[in-house]
JSON list of C-alpha atoms in Angstrom, two decimals:
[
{"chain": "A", "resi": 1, "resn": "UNK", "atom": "CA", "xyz": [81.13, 106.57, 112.76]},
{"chain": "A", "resi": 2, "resn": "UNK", "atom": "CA", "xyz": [81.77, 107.38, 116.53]},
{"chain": "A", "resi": 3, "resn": "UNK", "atom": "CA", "xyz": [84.39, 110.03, 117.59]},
{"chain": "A", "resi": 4, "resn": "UNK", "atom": "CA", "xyz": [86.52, 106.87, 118.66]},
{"chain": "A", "resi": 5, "resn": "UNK", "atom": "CA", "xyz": [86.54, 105.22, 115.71]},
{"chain": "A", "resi": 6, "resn": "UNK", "atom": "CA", "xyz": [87.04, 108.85, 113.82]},
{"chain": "A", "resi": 7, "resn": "UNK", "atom": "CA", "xyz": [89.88, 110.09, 115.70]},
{"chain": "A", "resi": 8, "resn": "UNK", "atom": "CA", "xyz": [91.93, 106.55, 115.75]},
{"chain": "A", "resi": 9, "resn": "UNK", "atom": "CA", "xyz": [91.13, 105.81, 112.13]},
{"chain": "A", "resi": 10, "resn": "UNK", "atom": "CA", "xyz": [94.42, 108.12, 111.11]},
{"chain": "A", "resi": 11, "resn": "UNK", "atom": "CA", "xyz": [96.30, 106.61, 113.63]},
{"chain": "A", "resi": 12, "resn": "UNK", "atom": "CA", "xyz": [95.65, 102.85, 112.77]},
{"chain": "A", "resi": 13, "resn": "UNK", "atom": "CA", "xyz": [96.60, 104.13, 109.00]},
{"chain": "A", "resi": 14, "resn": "UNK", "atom": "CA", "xyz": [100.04, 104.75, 110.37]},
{"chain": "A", "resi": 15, "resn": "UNK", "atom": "CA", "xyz": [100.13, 101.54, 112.15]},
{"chain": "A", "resi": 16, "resn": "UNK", "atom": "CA", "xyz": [99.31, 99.68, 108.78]},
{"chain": "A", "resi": 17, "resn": "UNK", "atom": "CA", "xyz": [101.80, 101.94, 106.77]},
{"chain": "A", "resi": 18, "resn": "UNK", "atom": "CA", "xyz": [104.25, 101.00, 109.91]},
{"chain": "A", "resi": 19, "resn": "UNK", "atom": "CA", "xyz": [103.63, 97.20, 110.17]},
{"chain": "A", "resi": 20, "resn": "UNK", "atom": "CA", "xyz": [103.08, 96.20, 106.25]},
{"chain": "A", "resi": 21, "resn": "UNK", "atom": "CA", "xyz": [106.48, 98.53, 105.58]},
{"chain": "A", "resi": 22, "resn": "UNK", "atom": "CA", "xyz": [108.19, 95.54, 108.36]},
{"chain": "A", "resi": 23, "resn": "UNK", "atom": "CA", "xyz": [107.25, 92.87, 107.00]},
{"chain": "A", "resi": 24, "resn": "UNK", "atom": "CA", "xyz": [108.56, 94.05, 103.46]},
{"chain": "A", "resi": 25, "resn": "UNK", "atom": "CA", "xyz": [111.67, 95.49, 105.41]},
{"chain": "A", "resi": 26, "resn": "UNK", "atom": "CA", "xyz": [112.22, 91.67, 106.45]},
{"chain": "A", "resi": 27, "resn": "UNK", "atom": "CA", "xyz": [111.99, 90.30, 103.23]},
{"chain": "A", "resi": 28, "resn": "UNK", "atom": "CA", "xyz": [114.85, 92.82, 101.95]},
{"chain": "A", "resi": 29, "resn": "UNK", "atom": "CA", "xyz": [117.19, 92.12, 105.37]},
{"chain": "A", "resi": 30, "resn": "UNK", "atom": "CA", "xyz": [116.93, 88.13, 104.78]},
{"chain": "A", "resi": 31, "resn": "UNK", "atom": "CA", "xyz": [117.93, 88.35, 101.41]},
{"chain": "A", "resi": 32, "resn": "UNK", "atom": "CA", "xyz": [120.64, 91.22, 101.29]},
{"chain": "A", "resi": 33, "resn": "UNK", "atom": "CA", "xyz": [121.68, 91.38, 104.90]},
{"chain": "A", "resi": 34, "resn": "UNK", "atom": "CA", "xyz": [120.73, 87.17, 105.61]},
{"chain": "A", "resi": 35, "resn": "UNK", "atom": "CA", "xyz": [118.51, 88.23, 108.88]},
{"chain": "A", "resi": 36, "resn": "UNK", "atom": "CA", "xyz": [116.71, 86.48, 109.56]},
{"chain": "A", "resi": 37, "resn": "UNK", "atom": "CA", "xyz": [118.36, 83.17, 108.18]},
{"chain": "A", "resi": 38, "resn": "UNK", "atom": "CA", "xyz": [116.44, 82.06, 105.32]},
{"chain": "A", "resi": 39, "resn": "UNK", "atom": "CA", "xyz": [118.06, 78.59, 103.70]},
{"chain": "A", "resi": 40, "resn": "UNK", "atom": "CA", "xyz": [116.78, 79.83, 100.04]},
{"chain": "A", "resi": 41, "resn": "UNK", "atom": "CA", "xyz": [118.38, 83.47, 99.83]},
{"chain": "A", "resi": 42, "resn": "UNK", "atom": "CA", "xyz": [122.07, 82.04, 101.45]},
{"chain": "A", "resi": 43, "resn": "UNK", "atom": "CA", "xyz": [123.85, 82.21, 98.26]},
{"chain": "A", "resi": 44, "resn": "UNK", "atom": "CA", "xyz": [121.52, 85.33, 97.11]},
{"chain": "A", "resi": 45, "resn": "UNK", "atom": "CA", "xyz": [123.36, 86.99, 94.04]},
{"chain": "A", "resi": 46, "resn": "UNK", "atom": "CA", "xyz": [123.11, 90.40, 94.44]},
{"chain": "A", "resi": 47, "resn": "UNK", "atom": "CA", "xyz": [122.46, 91.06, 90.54]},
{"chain": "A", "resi": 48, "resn": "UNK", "atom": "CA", "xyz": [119.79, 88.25, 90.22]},
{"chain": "A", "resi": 49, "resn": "UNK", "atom": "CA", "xyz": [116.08, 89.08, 90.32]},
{"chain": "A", "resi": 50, "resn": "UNK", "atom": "CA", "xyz": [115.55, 88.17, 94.02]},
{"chain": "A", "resi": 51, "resn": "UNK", "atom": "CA", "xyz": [118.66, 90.52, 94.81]},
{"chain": "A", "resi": 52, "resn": "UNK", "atom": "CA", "xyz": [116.88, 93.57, 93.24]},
{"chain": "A", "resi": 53, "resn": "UNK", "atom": "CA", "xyz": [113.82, 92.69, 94.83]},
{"chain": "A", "resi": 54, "resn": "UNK", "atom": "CA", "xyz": [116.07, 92.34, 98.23]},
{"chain": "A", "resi": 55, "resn": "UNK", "atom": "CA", "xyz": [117.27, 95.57, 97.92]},
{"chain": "A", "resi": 56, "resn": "UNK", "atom": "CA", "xyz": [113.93, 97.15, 96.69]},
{"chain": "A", "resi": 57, "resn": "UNK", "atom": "CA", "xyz": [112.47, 95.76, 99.77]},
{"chain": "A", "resi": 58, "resn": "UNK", "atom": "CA", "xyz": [114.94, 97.19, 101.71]},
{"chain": "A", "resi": 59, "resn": "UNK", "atom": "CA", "xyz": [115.11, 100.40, 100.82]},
{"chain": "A", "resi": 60, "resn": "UNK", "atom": "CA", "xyz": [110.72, 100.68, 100.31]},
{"chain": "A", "resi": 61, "resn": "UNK", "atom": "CA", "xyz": [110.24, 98.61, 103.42]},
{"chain": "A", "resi": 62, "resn": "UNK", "atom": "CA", "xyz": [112.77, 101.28, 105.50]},
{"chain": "A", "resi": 63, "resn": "UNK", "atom": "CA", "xyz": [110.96, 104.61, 103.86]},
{"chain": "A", "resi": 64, "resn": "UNK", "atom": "CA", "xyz": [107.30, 102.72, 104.51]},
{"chain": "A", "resi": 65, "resn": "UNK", "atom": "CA", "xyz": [108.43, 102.33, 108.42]},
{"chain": "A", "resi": 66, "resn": "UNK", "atom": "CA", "xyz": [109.40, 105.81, 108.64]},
{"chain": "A", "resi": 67, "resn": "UNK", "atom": "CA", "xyz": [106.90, 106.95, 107.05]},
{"chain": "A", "resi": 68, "resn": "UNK", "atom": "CA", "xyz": [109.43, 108.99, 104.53]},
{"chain": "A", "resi": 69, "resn": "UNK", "atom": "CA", "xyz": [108.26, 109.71, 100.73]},
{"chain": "A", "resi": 70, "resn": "UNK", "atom": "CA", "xyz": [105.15, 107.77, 101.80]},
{"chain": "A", "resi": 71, "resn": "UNK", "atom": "CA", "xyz": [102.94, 107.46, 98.66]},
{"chain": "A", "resi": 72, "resn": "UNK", "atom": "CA", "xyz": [105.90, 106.95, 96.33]},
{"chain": "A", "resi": 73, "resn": "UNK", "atom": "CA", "xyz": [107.16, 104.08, 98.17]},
{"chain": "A", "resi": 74, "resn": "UNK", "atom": "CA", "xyz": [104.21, 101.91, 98.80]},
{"chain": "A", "resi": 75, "resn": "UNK", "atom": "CA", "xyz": [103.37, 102.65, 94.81]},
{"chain": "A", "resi": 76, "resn": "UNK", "atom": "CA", "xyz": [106.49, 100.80, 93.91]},
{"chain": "A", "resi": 77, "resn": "UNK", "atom": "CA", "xyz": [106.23, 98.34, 96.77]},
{"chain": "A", "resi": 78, "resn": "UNK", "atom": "CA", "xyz": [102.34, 97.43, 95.17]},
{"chain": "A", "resi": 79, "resn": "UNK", "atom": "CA", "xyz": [104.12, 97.04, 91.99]},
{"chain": "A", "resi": 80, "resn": "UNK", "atom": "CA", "xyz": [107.39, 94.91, 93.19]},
{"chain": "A", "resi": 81, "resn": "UNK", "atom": "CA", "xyz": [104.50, 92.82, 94.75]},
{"chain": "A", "resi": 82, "resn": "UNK", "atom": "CA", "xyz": [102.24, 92.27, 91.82]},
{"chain": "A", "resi": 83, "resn": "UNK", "atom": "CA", "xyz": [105.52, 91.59, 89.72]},
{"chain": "A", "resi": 84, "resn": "UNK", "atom": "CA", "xyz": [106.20, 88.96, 92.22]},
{"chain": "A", "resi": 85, "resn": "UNK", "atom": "CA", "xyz": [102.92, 87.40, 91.87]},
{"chain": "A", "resi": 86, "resn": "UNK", "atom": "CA", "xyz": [102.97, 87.08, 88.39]},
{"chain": "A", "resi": 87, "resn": "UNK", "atom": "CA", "xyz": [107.00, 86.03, 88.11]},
{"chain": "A", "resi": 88, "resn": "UNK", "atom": "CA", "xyz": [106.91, 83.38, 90.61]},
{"chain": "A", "resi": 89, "resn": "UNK", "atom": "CA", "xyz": [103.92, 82.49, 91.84]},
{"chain": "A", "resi": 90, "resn": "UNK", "atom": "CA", "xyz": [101.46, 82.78, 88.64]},
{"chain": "A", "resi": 91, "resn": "UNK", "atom": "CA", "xyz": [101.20, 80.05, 86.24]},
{"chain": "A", "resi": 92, "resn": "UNK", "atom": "CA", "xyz": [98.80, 79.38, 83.52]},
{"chain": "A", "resi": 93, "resn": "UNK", "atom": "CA", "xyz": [96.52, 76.80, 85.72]},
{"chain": "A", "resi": 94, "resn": "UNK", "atom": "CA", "xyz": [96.38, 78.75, 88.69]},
{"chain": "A", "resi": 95, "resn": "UNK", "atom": "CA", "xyz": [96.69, 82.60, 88.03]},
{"chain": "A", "resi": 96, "resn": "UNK", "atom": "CA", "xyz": [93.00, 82.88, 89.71]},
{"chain": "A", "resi": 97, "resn": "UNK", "atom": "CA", "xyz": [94.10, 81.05, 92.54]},
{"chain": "A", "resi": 98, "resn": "UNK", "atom": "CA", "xyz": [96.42, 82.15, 94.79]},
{"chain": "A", "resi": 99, "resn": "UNK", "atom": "CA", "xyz": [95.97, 79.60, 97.17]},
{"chain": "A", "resi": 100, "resn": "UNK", "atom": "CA", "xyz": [97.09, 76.97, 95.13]},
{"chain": "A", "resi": 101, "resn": "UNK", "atom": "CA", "xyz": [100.58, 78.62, 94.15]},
{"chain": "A", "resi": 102, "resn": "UNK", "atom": "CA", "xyz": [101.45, 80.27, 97.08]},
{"chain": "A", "resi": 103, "resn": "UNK", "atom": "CA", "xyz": [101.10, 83.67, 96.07]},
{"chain": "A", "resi": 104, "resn": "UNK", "atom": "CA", "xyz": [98.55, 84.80, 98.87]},
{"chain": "A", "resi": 105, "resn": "UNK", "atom": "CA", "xyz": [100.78, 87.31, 100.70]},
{"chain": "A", "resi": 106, "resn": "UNK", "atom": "CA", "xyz": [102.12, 89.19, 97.15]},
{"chain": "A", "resi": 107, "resn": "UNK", "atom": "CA", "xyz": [98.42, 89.87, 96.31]},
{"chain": "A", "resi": 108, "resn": "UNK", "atom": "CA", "xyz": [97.64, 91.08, 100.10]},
{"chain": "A", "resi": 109, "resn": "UNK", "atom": "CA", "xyz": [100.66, 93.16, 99.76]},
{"chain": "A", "resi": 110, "resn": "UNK", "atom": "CA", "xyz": [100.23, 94.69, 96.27]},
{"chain": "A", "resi": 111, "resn": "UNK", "atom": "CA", "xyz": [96.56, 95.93, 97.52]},
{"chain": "A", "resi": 112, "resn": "UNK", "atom": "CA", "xyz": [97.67, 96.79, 100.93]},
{"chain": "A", "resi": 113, "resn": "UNK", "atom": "CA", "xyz": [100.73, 99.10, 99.21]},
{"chain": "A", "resi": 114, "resn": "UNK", "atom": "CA", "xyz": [98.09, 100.29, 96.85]},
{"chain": "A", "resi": 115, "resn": "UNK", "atom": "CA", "xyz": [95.73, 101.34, 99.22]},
{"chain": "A", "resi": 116, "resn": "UNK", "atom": "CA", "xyz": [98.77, 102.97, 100.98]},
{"chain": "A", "resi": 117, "resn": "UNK", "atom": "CA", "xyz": [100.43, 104.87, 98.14]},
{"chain": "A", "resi": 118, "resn": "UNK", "atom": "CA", "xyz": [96.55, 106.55, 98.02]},
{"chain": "A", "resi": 119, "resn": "UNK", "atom": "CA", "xyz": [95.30, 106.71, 101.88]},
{"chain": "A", "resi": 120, "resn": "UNK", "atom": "CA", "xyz": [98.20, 108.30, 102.61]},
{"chain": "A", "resi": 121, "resn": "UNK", "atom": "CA", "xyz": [100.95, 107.40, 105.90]},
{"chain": "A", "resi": 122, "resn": "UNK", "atom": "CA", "xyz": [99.12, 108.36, 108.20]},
{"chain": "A", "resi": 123, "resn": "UNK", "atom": "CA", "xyz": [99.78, 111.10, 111.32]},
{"chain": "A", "resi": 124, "resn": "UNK", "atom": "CA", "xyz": [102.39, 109.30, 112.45]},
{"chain": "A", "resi": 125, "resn": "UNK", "atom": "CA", "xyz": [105.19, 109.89, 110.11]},
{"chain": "A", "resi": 126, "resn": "UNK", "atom": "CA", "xyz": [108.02, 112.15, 108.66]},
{"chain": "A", "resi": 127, "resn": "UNK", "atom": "CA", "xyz": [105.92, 112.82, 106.30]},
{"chain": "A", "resi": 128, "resn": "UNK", "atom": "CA", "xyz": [102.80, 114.38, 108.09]},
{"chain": "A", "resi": 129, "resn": "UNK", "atom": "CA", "xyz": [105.78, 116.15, 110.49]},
{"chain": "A", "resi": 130, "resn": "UNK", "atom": "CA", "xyz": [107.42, 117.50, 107.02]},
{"chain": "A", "resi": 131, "resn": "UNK", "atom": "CA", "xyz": [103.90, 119.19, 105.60]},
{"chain": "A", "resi": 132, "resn": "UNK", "atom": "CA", "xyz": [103.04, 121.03, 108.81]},
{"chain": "A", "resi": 133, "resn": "UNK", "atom": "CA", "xyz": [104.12, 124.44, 107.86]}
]
């Protein structure tokens, strides 16, 4: 690997850890906070299963783009994203294929969390600025 590559790896960790933790963030503000405007969640019942996962993605999404309790949150995030998979996009005809039932980006984020809540956040965070002693 060349000393480019080496020395931005770390950073483009963060970037990930940043970026992915967004795009759950904007899941969680369109269905508790309705921004973005998304027809589906307008009459969103807090207590219903897409209101905990609203407010589970807003909560992981905001530590994941801070880069605050790291590991933990992208370990539930994986999870909240496989359970998604399975609870509405999985059925019996097309669990192998997410293609068909629209379940692409819940896989991609249950393996990008996972890889997260292992790899680490990354230099830039709270986290990395919290364990320098």
């Amino acid at each position: 690997m060349s000393a480019l590559t080496s020395s931005w790896t770390p950073r483009i960790l963060s970037l990930l850890r940043f970026v992915t933790g967004y795009l759950l963030l904007t899941h969680g503000t369109a269905k508790i906070l309705g921004f973005p405007k998304v027809d589906m969640f307008a009459n969103l019942q807090i207590t219903s299963l897409y209101g905990v996962a609203g407010i589970l993605e807003l909560v992981l999404g905001g530590l994941l783009v801070l880069g605050l309790f790291s590991r933990f949150a992208a370990f539930i995030a994986s999870g909240l994203c496989a359970f998604a998979y399975f609870i509405g996009h999985a059925t019996s005809s097309t669990f192998a294929t997410p293609i068909l039932n629209g379940g692409e980006a819940a896989v991609l984020f249950c393996f990008v969390f996972l890889y997260l809540a292992f790899a680490g956040p990354g230099p830039w965070s709270i986290d990395a600025g919290r364990s320098k002693d």
